[in-house]
Short mmCIF file of C-alpha atoms and ligand atoms in Angstrom, two decimals:
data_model
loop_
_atom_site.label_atom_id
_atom_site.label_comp_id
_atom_site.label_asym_id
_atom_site.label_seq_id
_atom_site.Cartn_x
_atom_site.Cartn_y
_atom_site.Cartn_z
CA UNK A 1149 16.14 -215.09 50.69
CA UNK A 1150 15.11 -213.39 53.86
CA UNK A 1151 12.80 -210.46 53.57
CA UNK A 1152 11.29 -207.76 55.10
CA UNK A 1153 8.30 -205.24 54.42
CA UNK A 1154 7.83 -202.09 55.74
CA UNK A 1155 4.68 -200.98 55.15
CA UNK A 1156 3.37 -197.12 55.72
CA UNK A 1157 0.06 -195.22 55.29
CA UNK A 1158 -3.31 -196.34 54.51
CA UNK A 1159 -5.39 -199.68 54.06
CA UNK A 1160 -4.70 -199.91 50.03
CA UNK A 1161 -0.85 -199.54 50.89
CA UNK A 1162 -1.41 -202.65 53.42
CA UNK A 1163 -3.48 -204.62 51.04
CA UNK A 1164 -0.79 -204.41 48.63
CA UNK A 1165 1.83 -204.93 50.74
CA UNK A 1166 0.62 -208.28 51.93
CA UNK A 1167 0.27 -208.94 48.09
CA UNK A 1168 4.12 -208.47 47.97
CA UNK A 1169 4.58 -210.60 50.89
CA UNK A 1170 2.51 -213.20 49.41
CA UNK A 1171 4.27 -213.16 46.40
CA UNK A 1172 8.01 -213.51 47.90
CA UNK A 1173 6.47 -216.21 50.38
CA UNK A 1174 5.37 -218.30 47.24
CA UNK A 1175 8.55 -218.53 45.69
CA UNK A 1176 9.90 -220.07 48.93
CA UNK A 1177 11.11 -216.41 50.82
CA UNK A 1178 11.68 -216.04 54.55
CA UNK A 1179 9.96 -213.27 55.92
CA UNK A 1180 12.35 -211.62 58.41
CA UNK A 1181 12.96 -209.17 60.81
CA UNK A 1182 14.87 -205.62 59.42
CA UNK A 1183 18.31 -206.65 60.82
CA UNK A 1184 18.47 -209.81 59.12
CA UNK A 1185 16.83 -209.23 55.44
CA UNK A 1186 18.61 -209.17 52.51
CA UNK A 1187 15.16 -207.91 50.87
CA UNK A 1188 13.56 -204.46 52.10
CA UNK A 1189 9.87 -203.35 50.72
CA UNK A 1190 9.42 -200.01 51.67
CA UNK A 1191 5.82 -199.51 50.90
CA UNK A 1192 5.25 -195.40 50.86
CA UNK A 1193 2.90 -192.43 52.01
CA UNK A 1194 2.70 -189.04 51.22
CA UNK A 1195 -0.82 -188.51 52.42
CA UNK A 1196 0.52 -185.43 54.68
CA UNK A 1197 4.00 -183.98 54.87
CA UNK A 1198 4.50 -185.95 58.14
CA UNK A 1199 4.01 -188.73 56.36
CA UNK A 1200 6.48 -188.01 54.13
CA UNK A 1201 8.97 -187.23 56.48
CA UNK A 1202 8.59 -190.27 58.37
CA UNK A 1203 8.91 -192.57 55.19
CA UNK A 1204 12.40 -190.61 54.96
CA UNK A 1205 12.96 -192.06 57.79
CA UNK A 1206 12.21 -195.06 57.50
CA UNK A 1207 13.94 -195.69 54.62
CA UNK A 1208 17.20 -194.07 56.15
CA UNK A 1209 16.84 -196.55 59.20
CA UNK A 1210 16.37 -199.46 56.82
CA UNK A 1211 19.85 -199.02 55.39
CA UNK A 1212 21.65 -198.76 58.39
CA UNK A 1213 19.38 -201.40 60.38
CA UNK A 1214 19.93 -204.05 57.20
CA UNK A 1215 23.52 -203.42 56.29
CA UNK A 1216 23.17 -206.35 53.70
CA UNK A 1217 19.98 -205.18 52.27
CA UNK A 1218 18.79 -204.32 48.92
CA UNK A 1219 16.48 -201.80 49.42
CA UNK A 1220 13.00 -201.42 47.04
CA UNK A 1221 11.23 -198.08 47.49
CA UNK A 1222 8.03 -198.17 46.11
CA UNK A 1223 4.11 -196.45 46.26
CA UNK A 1224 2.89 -192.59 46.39
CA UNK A 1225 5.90 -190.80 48.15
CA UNK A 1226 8.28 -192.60 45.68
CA UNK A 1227 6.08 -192.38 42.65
CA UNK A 1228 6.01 -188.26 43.50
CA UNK A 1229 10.25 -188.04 44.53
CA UNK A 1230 11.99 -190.87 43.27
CA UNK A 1231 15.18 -188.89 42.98
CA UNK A 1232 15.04 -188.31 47.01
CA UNK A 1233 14.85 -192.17 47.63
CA UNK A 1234 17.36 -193.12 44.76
CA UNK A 1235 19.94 -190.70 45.83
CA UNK A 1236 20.30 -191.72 49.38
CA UNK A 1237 22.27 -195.10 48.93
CA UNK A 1238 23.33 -197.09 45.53
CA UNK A 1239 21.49 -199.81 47.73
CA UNK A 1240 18.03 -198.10 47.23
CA UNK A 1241 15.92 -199.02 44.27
CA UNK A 1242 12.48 -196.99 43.35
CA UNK A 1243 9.87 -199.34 41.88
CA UNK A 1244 6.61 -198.04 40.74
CA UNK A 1245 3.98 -200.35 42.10
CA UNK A 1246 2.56 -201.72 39.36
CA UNK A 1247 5.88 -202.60 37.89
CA UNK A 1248 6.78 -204.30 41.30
CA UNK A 1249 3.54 -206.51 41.25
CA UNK A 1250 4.69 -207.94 38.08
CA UNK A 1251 8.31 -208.91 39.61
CA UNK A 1252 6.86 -210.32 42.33
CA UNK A 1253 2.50 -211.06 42.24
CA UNK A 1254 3.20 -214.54 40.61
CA UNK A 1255 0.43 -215.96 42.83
CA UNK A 1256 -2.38 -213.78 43.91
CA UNK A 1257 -4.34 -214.20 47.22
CA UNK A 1258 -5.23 -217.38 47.60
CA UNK A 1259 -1.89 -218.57 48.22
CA UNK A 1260 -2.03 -215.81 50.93
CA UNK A 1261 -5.21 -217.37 52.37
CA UNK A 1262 -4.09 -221.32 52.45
CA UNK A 1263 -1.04 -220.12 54.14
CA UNK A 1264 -3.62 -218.61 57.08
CA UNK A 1265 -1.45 -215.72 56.35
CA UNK A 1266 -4.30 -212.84 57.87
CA UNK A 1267 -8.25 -213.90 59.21
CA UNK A 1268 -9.05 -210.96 57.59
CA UNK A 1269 -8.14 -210.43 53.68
CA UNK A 1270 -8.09 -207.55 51.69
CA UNK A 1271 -9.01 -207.44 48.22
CA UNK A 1272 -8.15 -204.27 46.05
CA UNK A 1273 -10.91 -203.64 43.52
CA UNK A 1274 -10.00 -200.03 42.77
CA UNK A 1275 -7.25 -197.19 42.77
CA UNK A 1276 -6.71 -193.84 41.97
CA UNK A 1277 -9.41 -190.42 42.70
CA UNK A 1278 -11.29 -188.03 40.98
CA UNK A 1279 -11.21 -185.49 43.31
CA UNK A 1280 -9.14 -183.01 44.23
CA UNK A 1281 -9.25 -182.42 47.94
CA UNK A 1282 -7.07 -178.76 48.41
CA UNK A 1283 -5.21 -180.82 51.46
CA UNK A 1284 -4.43 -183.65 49.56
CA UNK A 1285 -1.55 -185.16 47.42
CA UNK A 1286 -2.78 -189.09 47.05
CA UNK A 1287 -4.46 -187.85 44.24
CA UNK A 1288 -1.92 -186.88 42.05
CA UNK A 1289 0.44 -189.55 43.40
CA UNK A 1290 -2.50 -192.26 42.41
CA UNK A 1291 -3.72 -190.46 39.21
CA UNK A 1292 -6.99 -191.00 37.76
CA UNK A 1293 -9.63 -193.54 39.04
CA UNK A 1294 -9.37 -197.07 37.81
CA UNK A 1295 -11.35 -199.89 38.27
CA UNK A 1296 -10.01 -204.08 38.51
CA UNK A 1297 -12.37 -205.76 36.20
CA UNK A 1298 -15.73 -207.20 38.36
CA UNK A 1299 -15.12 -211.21 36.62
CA UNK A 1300 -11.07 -210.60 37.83
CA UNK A 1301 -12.73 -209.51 41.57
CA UNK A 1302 -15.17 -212.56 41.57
CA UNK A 1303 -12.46 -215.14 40.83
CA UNK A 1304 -10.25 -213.54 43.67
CA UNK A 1305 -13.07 -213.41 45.86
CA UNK A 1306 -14.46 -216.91 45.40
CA UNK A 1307 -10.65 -218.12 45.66
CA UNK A 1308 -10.43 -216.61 48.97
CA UNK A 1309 -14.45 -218.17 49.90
CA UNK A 1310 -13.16 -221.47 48.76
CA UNK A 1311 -9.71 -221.62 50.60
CA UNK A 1312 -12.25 -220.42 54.11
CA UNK A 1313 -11.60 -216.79 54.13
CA UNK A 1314 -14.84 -215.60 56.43
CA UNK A 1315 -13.73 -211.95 55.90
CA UNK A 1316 -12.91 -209.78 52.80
CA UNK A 1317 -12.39 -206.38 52.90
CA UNK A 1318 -12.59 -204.08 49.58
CA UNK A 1319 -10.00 -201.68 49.55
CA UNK A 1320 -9.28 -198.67 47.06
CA UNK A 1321 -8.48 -195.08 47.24
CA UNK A 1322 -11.74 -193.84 46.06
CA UNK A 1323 -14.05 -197.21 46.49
CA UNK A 1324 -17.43 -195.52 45.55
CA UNK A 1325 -15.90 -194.49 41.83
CA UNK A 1326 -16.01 -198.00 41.31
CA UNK A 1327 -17.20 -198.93 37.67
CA UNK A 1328 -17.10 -201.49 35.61
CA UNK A 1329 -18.54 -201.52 32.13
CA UNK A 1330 -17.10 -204.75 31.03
CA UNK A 1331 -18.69 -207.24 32.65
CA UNK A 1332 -22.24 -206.17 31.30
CA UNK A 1333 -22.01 -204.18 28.15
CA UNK A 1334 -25.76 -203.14 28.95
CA UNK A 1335 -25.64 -202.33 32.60
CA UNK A 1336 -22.17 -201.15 34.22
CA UNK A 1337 -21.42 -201.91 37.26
CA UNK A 1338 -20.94 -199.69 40.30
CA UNK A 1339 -20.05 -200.41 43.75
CA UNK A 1340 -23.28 -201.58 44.36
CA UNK A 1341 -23.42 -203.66 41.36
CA UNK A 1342 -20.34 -204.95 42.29
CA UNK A 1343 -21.13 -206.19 46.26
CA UNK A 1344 -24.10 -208.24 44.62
CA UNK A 1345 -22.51 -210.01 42.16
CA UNK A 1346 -20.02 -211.11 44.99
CA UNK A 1347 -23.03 -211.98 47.48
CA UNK A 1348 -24.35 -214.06 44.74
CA UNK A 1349 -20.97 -215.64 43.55
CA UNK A 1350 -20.26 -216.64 46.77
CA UNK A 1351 -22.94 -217.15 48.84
CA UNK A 1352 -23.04 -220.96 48.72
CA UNK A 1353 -19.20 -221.84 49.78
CA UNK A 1354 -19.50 -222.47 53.16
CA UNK A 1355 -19.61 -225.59 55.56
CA UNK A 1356 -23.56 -226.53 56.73
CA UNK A 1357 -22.45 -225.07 60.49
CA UNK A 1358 -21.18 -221.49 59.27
CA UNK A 1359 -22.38 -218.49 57.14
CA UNK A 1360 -21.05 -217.77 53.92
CA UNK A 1361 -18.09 -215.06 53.66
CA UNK A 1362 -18.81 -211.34 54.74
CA UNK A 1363 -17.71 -208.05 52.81
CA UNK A 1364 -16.66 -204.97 54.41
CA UNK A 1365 -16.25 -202.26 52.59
CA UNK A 1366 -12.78 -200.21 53.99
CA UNK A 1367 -13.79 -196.34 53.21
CA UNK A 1368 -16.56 -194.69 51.08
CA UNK A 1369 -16.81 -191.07 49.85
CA UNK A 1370 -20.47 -189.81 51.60
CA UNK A 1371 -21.45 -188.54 47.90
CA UNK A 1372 -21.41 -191.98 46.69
CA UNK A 1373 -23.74 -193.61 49.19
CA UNK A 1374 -26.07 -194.00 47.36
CA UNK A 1375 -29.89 -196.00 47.18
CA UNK A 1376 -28.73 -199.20 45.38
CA UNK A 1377 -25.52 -199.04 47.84
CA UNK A 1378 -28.06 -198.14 51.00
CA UNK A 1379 -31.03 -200.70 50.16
CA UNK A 1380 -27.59 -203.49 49.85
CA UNK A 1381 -26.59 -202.88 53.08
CA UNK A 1382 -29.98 -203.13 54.87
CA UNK A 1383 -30.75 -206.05 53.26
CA UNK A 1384 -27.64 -208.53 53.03
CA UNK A 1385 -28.18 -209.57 56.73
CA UNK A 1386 -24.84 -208.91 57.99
CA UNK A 1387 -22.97 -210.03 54.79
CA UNK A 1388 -22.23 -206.45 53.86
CA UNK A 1389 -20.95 -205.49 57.20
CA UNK A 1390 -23.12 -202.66 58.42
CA UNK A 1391 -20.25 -200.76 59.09
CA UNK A 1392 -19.16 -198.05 57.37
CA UNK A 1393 -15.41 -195.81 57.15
CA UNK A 1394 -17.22 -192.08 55.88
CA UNK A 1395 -14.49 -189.58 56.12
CA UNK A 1396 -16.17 -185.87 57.34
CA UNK A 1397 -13.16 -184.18 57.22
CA UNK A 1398 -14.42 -181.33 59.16
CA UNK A 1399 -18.19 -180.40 60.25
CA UNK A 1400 -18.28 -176.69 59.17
CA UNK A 1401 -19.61 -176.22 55.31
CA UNK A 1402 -17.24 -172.93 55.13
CA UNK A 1403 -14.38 -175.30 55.68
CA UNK A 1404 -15.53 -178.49 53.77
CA UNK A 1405 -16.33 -175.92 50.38
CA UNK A 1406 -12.67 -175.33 51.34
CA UNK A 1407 -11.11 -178.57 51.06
CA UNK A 1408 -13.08 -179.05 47.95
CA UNK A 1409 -15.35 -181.66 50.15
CA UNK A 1410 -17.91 -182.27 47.50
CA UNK A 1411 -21.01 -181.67 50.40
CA UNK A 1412 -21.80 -179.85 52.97
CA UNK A 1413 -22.40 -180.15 56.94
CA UNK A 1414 -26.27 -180.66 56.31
CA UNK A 1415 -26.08 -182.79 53.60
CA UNK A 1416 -23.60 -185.09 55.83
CA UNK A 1417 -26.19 -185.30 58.80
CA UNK A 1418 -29.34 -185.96 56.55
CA UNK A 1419 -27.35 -188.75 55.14
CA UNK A 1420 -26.41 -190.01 58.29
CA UNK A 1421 -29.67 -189.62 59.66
CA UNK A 1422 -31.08 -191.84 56.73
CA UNK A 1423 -28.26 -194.51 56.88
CA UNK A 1424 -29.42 -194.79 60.44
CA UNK A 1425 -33.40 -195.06 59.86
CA UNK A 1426 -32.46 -197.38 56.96
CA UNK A 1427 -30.00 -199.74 58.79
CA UNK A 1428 -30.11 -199.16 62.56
CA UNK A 1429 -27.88 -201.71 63.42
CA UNK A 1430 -25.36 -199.19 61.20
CA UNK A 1431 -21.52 -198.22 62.90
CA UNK A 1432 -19.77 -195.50 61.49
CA UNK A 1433 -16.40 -194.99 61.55
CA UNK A 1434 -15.03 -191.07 60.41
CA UNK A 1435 -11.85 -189.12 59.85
CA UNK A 1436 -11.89 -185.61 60.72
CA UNK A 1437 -9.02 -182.95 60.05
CA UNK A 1438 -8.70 -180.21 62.81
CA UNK A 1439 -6.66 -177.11 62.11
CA UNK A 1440 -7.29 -176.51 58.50
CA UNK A 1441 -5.75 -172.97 57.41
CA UNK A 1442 -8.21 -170.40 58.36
CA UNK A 1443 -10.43 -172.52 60.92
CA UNK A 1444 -11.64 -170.81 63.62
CA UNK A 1445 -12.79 -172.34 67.14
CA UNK A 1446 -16.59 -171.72 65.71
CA UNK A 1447 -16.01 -173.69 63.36
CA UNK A 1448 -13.96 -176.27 65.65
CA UNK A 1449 -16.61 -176.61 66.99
CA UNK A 1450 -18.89 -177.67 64.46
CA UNK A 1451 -17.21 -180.16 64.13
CA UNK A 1452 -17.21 -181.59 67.46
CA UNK A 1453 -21.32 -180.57 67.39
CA UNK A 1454 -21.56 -182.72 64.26
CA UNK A 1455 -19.68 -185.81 65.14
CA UNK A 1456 -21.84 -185.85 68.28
CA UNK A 1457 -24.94 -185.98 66.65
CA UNK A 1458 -23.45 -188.87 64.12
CA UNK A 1459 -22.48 -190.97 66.97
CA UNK A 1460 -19.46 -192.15 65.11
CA UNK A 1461 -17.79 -195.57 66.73
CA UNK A 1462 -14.59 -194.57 65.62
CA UNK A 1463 -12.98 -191.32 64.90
CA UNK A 1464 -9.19 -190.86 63.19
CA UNK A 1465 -8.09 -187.55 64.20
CA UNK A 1466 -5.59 -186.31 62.05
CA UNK A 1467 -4.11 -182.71 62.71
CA UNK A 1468 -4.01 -180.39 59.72
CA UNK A 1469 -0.61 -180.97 58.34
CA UNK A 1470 0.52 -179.09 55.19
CA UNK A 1471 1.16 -181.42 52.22
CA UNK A 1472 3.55 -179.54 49.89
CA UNK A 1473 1.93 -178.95 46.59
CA UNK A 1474 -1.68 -179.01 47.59
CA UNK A 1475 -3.35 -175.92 47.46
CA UNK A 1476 -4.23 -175.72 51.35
CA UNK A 1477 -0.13 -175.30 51.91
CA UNK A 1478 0.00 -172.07 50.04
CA UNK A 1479 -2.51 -170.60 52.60
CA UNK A 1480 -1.22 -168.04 54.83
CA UNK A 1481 -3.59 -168.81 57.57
CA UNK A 1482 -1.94 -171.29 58.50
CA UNK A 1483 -3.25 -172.96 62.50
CA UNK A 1484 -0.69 -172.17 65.15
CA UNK A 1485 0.75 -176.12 65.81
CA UNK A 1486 -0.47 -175.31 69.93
CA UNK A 1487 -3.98 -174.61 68.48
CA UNK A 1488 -4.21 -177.87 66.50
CA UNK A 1489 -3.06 -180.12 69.13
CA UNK A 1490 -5.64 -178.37 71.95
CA UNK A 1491 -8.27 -179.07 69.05
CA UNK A 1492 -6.53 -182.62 68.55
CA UNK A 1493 -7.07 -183.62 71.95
CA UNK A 1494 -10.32 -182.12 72.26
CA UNK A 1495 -11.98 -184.48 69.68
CA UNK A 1496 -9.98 -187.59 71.10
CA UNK A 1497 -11.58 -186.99 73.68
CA UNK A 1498 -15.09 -186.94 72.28
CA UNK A 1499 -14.43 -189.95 70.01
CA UNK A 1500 -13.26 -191.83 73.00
CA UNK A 1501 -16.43 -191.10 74.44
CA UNK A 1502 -18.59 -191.51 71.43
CA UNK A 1503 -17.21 -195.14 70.68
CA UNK A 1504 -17.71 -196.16 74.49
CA UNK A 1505 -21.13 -195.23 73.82
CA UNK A 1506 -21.68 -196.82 70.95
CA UNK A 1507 -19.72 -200.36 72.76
CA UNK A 1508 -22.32 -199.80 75.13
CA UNK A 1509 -25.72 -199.63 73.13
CA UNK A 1510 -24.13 -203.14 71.23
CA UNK A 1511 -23.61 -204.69 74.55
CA UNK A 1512 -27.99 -205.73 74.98
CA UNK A 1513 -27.43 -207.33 71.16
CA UNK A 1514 -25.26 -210.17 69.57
CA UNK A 1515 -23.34 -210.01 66.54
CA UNK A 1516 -21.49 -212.03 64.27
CA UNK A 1517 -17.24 -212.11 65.30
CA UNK A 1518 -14.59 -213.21 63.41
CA UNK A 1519 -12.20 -214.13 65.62
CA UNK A 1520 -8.62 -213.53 65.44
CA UNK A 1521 -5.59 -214.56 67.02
CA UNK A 1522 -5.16 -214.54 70.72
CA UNK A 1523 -8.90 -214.67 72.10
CA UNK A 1524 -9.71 -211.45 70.21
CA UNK A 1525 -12.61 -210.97 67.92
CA UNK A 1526 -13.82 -208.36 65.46
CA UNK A 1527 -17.52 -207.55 65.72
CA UNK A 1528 -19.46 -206.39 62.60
CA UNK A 1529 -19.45 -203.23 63.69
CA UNK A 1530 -15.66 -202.97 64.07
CA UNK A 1531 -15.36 -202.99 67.42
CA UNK A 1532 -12.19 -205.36 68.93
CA UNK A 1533 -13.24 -207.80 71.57
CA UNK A 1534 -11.83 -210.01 73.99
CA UNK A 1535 -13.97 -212.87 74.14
CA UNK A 1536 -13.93 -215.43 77.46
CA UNK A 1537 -14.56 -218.95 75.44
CA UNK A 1538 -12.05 -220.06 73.32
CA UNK A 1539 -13.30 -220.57 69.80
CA UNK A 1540 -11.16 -221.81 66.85
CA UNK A 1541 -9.17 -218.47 64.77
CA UNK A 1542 -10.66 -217.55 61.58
CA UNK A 1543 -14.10 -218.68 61.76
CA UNK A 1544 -17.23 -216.58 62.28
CA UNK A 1545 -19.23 -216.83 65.18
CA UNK A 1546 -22.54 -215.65 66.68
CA UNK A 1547 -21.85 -214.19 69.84
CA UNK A 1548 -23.82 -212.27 72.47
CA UNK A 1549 -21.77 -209.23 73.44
CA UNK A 1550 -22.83 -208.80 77.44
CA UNK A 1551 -22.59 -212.83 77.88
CA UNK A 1552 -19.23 -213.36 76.23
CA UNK A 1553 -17.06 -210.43 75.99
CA UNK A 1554 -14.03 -210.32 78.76
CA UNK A 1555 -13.96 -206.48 79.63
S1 LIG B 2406 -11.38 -188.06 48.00
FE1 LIG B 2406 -10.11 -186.26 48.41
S2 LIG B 2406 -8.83 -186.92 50.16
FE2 LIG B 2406 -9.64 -188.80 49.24
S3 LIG B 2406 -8.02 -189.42 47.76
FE3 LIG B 2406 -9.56 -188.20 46.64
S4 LIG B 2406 -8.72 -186.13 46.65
FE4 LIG B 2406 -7.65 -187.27 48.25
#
């Protein structure tokens, strides 16, 4: 059977779509292009009400692109309308996720890594928040936090090490909730606990000539950064990548209280400020929301003010968009959609500047680069590079950024 997975939204979406791919590939299934498949995955986002509009879309251009199709709708936008999805064609089938990773997770990732199916492999340890962010839906489309059990994480992980994955990244909705209390009765495990016991587990499945496998971690929340997670990362020598996704959301406390942003802008640059003095070598990657009902240019630019002074390598700028059922959409103040993009472009602007800067300060240094396909490489820091020798895809390799990156 020929197949064909459409994936939308954010990095635990991905991780799990790959996990469906994997699955299908296993049993002998043809990944495809749209036109041909007789299998569609549409993997689902309702993180914003664009995003729910364009997975509409999507799935509406998926029946007419794959005539033939069966169509599977599956993840937060589905989980939150089914009946929207399921009425639009007899073709269309809504799947809740979990239900669809029995039908199809037969094998798990390690299939996914002998198959050289990605350098780069993400492992889901987590899913689900405890917050409630007035902006956002994910929350109630993802339900409560829940943690995959730390000995079912190590055996993945060591899988992975074993079949020469030099790269996992941890994914989850709400990664620094992480707990276990299963794997030590006495002494649960946090996210902190957690990275260890992997650097332990794995740290000695490796050829002579390369380092063991790395760990990034995809996203944490800036109230969980914690000393155990901060005295980690300064320590592991690279194999906790000292790069870190720590969504602002906005740089004005009036706006963060809010969005229900459990800190405010001080407490976001002290920690910043530490993470730097404790790991200098740190990137830090941000999103940022500009527009939110009742923000005024002030407080705009606060923002910009704040990701200047955290020096962020990457920024995703995501204009305010209202999210039906969240309590931000009920707002009357509601950002004119000129004023958001002006903002919008403003801060692309700055973050294009920002990561330059930060390219620039690596460029004296060398770092470790797991290269990819096509001559391109990702540094530790998460910056993309072309590189000028050739070097053999999927290992790790110590490389020193002025002497052999092609800008
Ligand atoms: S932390 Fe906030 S934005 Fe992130 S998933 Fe939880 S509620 Fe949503």
């Amino acid at each position: 059977m020929k197949f064909c997975i459409i994936n939308l939204g954010c990095k635990v979406n991905k991780v799990e779509s790959d996990s469906f791919a994997a699955a299908l590939l296993a049993q002998g299934h043809q990944a495809s292009e749209l036109a041909e498949a007789e299998l569609v995955i549409i993997n689902t986002c309702t993180v914003t009400g664009e995003a729910e509009k364009k997975t509409r879309k999507t799935t509406r251009q998926a029946l007419t692109r794959a005539p033939q199709a069966r169509v599977i709708v599956t993840g937060c936008a589905a989980a939150l309308h089914a009946e929207t999805f399921s009425s639009m064609d007899k073709r269309v089938e809504v799947v809740e996720k979990s239900r669809l990773f029995e039908l199809l997770q037969q094998q798990n990732n390690v299939w996914l890594a002998n198959k050289g199916f990605r350098t780069r492999v993400g492992v889901k340890v987590q899913d689900g928040c405890n917050n409630a962010c007035t902006y956002c839906i994910v929350h109630v489309a993802r339900g409560r936090a829940t943690s995959i059990s730390a000995n079912h994480i190590v055996r993945e992980c060591k899988a992975l090490a074993e079949a020469g994955v030099k790269e996992i990244v941890l994914t989850g909705i709400n990664l620094g909730s992480y707990y276990d209390d299963t794997f030590d009765t006495t002494s649960p495990l946090t996210l902190a606990g957690l990275l260890h016991l992997l650097l332990d587990e794995t740290k000695d499945i490796h050829n002579d000539d390369e380092p063991p496998v790395r760990f990034r971690v995809s996203s944490i929340e800036p109230k969980d950064v914690d000393e155990a997670f901060i005295d980690l990362l300064a320590s592991s020598q690279g194999r906790i990548c000292r790069h870190l996704h720590l969504p602002l959301q906005s740089g004005s406390s009036k706006v963060l209280k809010e969005m229900a942003r459990p800190y405010d802008a001080a407490y976001f640059a002290a920690l910043v400020e530490k993470l730097y003095a404790r790991v200098p070598q740190l990137s830090l990657s941000t999103d940022i929301i500009v527009g939110f009902p009742g923000e005024t240019d002030q407080e705009f630019e606060e923002t910009c003010e704040l990701a200047r002074v955290c020096r962020f390598s990457k920024i995703h700028v995501f204009p305010y968009s209202k999210r039906e059922g969240t309590p931000a959409a009920q707002r009357l103040d509601q950002i004119d959609p000129e004023v958001k993009a002006v903002r919008a472009a403003q801060l692309r602007d700055i973050a294009q500047q920002l990561r330059q800067e930060d390219f620039k300060r690596r460029l004296n240094g060398s770092e470790w680069v797991l290269i990819e396909e096509g001559g391109i490489g990702m540094t530790e820091s998460y910056h993309e590079v072309a590189l000028k020798r050739e070097y053999v895809s999927g290992k790790l390799v110590y490389v020193s950024l002025a002497d052999e990156i092609d800008e």
